[in-house]
Tab-separated table of N, CA, C and O in Angstrom:
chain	number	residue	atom	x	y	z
A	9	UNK	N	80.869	88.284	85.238
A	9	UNK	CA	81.169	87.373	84.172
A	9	UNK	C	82.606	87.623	83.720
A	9	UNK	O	82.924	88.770	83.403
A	10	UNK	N	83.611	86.500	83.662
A	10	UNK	CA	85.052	86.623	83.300
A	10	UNK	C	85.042	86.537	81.973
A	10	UNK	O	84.412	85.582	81.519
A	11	UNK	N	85.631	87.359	81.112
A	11	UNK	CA	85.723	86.889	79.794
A	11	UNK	C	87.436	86.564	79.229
A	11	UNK	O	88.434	87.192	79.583
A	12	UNK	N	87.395	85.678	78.497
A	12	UNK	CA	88.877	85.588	78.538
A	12	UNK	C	89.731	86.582	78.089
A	12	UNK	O	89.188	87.642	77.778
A	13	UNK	N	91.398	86.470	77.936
A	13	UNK	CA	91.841	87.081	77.223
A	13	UNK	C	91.905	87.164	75.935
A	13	UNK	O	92.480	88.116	75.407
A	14	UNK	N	91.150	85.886	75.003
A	14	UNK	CA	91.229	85.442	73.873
A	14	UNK	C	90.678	85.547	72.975
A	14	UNK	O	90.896	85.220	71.808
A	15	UNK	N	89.028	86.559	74.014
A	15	UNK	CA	88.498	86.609	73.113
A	15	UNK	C	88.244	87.826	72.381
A	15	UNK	O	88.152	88.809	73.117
A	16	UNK	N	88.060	88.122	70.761
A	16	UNK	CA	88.543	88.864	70.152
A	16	UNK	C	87.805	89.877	69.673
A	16	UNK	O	88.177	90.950	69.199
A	17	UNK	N	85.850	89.095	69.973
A	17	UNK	CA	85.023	89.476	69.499
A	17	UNK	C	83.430	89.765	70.288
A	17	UNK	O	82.980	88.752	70.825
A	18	UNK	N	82.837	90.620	70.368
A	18	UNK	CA	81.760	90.383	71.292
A	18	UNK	C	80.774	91.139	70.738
A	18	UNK	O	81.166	92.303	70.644
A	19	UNK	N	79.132	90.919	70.133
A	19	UNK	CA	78.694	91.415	69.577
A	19	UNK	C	77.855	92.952	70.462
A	19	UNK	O	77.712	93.030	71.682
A	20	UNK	N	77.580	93.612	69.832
A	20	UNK	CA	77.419	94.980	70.420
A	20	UNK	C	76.187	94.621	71.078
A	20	UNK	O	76.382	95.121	72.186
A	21	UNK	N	74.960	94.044	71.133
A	21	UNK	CA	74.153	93.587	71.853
A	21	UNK	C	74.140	92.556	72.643
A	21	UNK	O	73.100	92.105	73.123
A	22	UNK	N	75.593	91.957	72.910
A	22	UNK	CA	75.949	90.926	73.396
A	22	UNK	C	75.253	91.082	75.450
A	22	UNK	O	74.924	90.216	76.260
A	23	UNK	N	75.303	92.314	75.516
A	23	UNK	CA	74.888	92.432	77.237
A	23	UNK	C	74.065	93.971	77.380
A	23	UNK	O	74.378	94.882	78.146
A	24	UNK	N	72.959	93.950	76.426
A	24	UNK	CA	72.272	95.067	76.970
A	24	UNK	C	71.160	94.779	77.837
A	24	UNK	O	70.716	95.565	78.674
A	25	UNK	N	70.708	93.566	77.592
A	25	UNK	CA	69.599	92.795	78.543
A	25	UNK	C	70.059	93.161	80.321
A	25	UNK	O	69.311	93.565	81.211
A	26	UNK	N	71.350	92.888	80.385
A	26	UNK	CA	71.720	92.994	82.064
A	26	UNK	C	72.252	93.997	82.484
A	26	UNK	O	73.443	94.064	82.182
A	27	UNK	N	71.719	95.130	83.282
A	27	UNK	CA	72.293	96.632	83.869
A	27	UNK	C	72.796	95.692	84.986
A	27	UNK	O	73.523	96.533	85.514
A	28	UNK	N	72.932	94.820	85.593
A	28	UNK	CA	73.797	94.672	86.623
A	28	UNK	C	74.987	93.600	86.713
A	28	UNK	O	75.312	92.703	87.491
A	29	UNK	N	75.557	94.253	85.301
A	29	UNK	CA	76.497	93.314	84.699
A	29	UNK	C	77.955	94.226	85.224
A	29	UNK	O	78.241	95.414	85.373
A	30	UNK	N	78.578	93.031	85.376
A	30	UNK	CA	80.175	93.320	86.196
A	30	UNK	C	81.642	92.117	85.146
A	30	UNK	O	82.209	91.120	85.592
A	31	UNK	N	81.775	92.604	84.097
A	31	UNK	CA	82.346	91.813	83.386
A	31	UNK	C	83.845	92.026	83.952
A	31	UNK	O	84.231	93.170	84.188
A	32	UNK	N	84.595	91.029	84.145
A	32	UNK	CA	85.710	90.091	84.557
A	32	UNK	C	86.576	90.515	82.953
A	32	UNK	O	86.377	89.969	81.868
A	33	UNK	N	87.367	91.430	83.198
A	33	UNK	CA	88.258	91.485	82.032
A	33	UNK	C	89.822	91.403	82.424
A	33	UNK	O	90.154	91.609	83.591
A	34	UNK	N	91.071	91.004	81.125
A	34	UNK	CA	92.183	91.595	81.403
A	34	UNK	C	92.172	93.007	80.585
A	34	UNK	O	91.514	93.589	79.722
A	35	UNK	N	93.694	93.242	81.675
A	35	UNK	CA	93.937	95.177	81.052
A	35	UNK	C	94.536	94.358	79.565
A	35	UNK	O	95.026	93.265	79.284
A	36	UNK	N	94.181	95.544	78.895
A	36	UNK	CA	94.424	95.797	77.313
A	36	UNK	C	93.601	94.287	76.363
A	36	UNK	O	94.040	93.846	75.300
A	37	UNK	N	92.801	93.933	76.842
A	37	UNK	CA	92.012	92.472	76.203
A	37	UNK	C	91.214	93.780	75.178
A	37	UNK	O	91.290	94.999	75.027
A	38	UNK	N	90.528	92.743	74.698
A	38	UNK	CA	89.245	93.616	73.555
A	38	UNK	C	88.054	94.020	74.578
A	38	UNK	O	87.218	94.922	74.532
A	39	UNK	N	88.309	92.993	75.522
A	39	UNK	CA	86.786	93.140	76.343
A	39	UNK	C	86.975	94.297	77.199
A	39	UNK	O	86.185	95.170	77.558
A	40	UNK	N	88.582	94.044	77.519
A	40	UNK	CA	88.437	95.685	78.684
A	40	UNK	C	87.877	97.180	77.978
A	40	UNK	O	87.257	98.051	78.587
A	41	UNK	N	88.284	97.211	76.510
A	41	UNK	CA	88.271	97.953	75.537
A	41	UNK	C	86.897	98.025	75.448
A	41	UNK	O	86.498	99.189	75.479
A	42	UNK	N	86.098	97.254	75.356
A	42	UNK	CA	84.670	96.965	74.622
A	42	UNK	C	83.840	97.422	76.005
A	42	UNK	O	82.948	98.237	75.768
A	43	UNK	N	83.953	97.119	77.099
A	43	UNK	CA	83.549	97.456	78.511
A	43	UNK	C	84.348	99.023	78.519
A	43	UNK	O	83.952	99.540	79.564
A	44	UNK	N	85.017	99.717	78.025
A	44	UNK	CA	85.011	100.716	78.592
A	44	UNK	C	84.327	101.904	77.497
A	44	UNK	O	83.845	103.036	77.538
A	45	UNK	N	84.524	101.224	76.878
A	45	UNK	CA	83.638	102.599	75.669
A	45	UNK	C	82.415	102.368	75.726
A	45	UNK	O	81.634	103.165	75.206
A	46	UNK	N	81.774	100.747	76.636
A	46	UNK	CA	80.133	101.279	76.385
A	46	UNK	C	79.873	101.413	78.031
A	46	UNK	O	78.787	101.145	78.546
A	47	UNK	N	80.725	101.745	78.570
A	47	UNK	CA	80.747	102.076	80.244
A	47	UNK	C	79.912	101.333	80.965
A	47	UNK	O	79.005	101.742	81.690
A	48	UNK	N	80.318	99.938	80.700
A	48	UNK	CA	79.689	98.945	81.249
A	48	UNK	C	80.974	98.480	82.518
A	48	UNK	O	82.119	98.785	82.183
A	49	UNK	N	80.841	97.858	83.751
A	49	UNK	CA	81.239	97.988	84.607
A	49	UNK	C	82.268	96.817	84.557
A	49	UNK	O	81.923	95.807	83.944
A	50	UNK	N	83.312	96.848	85.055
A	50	UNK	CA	84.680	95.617	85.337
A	50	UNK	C	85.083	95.997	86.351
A	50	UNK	O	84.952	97.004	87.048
A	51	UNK	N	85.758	94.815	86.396
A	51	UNK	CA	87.220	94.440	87.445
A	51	UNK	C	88.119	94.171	86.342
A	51	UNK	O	87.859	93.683	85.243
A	52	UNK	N	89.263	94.587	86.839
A	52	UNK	CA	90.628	93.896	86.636
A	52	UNK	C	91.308	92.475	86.806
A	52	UNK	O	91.923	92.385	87.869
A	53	UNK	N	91.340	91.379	86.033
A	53	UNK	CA	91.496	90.388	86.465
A	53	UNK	C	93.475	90.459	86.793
A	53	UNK	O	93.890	89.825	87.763
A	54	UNK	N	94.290	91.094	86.088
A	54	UNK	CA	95.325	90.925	86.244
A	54	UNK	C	96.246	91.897	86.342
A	54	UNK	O	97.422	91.713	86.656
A	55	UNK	N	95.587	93.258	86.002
A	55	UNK	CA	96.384	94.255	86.156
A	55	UNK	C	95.365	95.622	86.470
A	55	UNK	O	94.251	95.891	86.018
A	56	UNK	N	96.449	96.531	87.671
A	56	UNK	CA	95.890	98.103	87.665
A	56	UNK	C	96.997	98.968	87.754
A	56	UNK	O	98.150	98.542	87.687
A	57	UNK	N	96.719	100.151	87.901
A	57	UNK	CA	97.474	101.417	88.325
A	57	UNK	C	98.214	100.778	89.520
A	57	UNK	O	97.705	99.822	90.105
A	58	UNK	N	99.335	101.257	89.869
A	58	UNK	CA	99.771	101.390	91.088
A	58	UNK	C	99.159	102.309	91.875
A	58	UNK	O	99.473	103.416	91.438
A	59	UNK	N	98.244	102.439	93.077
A	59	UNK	CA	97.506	103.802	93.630
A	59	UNK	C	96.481	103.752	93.164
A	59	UNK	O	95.759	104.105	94.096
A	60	UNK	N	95.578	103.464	91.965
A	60	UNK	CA	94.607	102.941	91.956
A	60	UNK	C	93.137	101.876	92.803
A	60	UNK	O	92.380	101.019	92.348
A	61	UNK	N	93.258	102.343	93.832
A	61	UNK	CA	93.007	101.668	94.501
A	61	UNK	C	91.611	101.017	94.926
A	61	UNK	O	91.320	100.057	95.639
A	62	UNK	N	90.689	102.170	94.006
A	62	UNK	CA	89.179	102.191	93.910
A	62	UNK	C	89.037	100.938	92.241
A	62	UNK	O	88.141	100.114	92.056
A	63	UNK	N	90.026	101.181	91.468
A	63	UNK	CA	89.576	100.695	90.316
A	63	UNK	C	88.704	101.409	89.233
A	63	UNK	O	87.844	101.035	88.436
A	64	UNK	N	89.152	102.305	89.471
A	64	UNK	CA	88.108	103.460	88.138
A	64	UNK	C	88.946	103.939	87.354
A	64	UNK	O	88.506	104.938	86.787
A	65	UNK	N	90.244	103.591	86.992
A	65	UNK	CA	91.182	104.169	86.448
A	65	UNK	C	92.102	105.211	86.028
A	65	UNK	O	92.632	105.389	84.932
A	66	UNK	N	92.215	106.076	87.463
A	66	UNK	CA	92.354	107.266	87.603
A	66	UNK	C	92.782	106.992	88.917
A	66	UNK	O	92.104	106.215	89.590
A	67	UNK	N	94.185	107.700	89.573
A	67	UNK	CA	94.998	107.536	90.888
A	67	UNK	C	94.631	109.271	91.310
A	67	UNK	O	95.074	110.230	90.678
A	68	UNK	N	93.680	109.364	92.579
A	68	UNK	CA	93.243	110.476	92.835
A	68	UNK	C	92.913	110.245	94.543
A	68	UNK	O	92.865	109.217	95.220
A	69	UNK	N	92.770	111.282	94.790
A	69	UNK	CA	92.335	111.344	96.584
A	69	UNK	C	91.540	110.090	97.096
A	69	UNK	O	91.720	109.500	98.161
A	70	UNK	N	90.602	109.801	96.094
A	70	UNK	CA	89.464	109.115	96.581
A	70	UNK	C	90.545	107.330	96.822
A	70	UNK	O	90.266	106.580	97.756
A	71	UNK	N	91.534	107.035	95.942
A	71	UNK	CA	92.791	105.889	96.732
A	71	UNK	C	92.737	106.490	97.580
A	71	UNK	O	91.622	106.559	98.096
A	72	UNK	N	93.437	106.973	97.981
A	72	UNK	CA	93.982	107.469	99.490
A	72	UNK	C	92.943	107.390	100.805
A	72	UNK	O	93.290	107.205	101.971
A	73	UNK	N	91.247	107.624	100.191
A	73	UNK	CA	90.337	107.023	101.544
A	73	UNK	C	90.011	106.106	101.429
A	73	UNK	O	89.569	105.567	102.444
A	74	UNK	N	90.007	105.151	99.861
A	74	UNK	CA	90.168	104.075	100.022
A	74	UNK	C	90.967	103.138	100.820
A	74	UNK	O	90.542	102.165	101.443
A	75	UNK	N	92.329	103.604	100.711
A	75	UNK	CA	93.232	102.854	101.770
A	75	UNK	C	92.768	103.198	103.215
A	75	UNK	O	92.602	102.176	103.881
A	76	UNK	N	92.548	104.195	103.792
A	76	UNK	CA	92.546	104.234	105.055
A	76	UNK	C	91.214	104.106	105.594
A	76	UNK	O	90.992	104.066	106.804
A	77	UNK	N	90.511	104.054	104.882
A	77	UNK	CA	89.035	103.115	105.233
A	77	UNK	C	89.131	101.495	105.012
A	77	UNK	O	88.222	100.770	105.416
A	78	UNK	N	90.554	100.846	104.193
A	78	UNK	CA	90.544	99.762	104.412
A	78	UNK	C	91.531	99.485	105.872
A	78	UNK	O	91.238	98.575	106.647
A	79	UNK	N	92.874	100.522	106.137
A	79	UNK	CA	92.745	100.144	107.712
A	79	UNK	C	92.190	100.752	108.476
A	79	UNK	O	92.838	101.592	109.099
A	80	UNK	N	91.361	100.656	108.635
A	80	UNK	CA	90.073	101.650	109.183
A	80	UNK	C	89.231	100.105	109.521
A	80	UNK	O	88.790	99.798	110.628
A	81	UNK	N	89.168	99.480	108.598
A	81	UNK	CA	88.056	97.714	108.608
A	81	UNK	C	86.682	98.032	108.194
A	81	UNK	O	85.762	97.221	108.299
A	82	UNK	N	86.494	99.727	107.519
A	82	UNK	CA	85.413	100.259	106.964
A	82	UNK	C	85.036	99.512	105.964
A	82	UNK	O	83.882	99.363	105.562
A	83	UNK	N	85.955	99.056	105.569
A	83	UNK	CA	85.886	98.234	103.633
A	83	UNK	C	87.149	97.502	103.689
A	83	UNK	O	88.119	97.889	104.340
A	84	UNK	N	87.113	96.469	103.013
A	84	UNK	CA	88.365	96.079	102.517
A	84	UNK	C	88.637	95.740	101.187
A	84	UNK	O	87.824	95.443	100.312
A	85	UNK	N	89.759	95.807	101.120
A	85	UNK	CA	90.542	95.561	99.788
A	85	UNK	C	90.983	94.220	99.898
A	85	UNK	O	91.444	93.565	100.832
A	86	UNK	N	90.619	93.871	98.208
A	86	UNK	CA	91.298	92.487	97.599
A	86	UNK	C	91.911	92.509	96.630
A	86	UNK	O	92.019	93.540	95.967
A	87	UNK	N	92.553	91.213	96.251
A	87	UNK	CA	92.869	90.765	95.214
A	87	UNK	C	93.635	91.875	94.417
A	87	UNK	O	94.291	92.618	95.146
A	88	UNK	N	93.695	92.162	92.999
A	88	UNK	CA	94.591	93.146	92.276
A	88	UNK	C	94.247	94.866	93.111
A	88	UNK	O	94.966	95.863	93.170
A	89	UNK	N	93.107	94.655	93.555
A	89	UNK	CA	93.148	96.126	94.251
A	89	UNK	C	93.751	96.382	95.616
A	89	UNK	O	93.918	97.541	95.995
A	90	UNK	N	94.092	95.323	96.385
A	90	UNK	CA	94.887	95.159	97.834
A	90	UNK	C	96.135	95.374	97.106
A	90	UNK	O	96.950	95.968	97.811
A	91	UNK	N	96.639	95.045	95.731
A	91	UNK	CA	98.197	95.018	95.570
A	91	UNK	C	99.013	96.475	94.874
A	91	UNK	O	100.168	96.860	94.693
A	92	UNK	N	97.293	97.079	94.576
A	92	UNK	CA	97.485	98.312	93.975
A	92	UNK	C	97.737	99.381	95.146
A	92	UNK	O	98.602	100.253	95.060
A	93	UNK	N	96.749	99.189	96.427
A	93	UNK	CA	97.494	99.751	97.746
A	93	UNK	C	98.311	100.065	98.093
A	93	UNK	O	98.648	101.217	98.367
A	94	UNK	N	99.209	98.506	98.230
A	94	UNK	CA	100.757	98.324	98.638
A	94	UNK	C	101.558	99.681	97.449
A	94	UNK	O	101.995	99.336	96.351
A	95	UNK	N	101.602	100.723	97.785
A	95	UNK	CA	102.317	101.719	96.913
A	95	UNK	C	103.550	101.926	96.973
A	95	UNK	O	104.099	102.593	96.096
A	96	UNK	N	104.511	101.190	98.426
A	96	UNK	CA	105.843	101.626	98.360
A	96	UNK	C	106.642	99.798	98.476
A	96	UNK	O	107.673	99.272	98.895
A	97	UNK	N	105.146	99.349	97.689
A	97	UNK	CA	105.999	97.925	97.386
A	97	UNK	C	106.633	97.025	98.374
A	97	UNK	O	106.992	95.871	98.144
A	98	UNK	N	106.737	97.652	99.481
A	98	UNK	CA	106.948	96.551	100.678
A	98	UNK	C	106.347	95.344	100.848
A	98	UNK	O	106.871	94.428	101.481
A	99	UNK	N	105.315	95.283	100.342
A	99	UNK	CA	104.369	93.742	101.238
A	99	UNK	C	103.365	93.773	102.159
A	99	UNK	O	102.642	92.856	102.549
A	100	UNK	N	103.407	95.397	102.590
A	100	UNK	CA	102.502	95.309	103.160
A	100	UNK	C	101.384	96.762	103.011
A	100	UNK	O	102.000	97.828	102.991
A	101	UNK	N	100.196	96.852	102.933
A	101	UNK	CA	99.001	98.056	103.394
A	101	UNK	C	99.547	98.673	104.580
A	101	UNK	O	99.476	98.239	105.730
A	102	UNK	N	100.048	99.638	104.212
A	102	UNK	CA	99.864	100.449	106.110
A	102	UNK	C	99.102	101.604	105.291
A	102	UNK	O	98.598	101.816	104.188
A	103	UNK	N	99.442	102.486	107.081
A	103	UNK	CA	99.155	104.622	106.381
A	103	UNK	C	100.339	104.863	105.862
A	103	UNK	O	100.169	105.908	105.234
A	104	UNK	N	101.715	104.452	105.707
A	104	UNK	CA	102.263	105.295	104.818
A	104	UNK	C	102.295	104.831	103.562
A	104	UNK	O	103.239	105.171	102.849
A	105	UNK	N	101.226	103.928	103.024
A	105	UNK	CA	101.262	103.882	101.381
A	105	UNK	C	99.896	104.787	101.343
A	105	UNK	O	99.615	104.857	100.146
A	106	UNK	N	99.024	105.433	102.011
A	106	UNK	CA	98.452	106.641	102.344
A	106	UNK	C	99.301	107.645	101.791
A	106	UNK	O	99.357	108.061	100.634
A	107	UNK	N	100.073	108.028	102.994
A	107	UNK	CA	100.863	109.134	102.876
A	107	UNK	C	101.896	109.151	101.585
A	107	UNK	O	102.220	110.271	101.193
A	108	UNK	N	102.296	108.311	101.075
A	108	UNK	CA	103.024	108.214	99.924
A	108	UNK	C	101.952	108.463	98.498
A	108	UNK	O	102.285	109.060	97.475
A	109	UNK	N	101.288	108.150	98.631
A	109	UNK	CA	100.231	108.111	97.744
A	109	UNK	C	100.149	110.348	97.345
A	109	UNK	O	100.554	111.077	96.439
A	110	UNK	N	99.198	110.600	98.991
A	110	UNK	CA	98.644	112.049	99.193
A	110	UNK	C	100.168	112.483	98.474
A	110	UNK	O	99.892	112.802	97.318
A	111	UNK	N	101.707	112.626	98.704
A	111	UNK	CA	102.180	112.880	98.329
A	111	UNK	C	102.740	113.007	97.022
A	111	UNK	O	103.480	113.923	96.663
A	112	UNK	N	102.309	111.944	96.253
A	112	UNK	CA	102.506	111.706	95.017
A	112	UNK	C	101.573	113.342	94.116
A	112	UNK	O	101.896	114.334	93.461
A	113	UNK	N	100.382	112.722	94.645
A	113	UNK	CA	99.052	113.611	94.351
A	113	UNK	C	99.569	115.093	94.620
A	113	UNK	O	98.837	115.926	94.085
A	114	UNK	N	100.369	115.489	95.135
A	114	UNK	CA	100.906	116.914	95.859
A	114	UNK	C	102.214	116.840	95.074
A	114	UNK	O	103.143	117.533	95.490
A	115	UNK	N	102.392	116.121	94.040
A	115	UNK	CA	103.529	116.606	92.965
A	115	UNK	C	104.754	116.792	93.767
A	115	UNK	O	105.671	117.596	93.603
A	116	UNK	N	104.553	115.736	94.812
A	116	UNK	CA	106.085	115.365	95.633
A	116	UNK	C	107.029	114.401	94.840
A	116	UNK	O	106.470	113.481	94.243
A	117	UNK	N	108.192	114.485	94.771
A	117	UNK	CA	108.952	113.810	93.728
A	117	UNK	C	108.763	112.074	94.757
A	117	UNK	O	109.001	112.058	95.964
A	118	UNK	N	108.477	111.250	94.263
A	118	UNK	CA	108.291	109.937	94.768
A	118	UNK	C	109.110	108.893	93.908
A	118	UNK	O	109.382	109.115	92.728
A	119	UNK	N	109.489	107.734	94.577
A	119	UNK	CA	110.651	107.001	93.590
A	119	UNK	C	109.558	105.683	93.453
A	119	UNK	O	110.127	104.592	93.431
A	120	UNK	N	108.241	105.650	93.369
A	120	UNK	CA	107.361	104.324	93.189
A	120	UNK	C	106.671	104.972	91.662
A	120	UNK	O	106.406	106.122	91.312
A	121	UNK	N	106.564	103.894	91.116
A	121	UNK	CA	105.901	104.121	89.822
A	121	UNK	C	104.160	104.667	89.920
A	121	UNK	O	103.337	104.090	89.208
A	122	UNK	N	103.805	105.582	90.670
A	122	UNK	CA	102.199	105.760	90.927
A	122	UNK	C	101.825	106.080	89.523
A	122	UNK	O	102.527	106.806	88.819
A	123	UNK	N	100.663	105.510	89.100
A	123	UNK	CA	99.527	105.904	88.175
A	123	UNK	C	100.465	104.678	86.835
A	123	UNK	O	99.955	104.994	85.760
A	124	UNK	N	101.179	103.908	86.654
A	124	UNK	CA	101.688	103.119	86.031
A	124	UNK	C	100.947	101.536	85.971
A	124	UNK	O	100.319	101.366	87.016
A	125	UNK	N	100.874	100.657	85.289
A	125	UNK	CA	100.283	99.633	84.790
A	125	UNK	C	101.488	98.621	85.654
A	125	UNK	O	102.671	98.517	85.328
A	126	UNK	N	100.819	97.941	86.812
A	126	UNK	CA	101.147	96.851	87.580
A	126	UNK	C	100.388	95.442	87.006
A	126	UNK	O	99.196	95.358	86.710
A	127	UNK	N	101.351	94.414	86.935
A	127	UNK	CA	100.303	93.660	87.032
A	127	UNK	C	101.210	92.217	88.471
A	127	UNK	O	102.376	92.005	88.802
A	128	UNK	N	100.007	91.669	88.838
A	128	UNK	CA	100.394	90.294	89.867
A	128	UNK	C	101.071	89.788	89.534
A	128	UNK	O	101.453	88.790	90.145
């Protein structure tokens, strides 16, 4: 379920009826806010981490098998999370936004904004 950016208000019993609820938020809306303190589940409609690549909000190893299980054709990546991949901003998914990534994570000095608020 997408909720807009507009909206300002959502009552606290508004979605306890559905455990297999996947609410459609933007970063910094009320709803992303309201979905994350009652750890109810989203997507990102317009913005993530750079390296973020799972979407849990935290740039950690588990990007890094994310990416290479997406060229791998294990899984793939879309939409704001395919762009959170792209880590050295080229245009394109390879292994070295992998390897740029593992490096970041290894407190290698890197010139890409990792763990920073991207948006499309």
């Amino acid at each position: 379920m997408e909720i807009p950016a507009t909206v300002s208000v959502i009552a606290n019993s508004a979605f306890q009826n559905d455990s297999n609820l996947t609410l459609g938020v933007w970063y910094g809306s009320y709803a992303y806010t309201y979905a994350k303190q009652r750890g109810i589940t989203y997507v990102l409609l317009d913005a993530v981490k750079l390296g973020d690549v799972d979407g849990d909000d935290v740039v950690n190893i588990n990007d890094v098998t994310a990416i290479q299980r997406h060229l791998a054709e294990y899984e793939f990546l879309d939409g704001i999370y395919l762009y959170a991949a792209d880590v050295n901003r080229d245009g394109d998914v390879a292994i070295d936004d992998a390897t740029t990534l593992q490096q970041s994570l290894a407190e290698y000095e890197i010139n890409y904004p990792i763990g920073e608020v991207i948006t499309q």
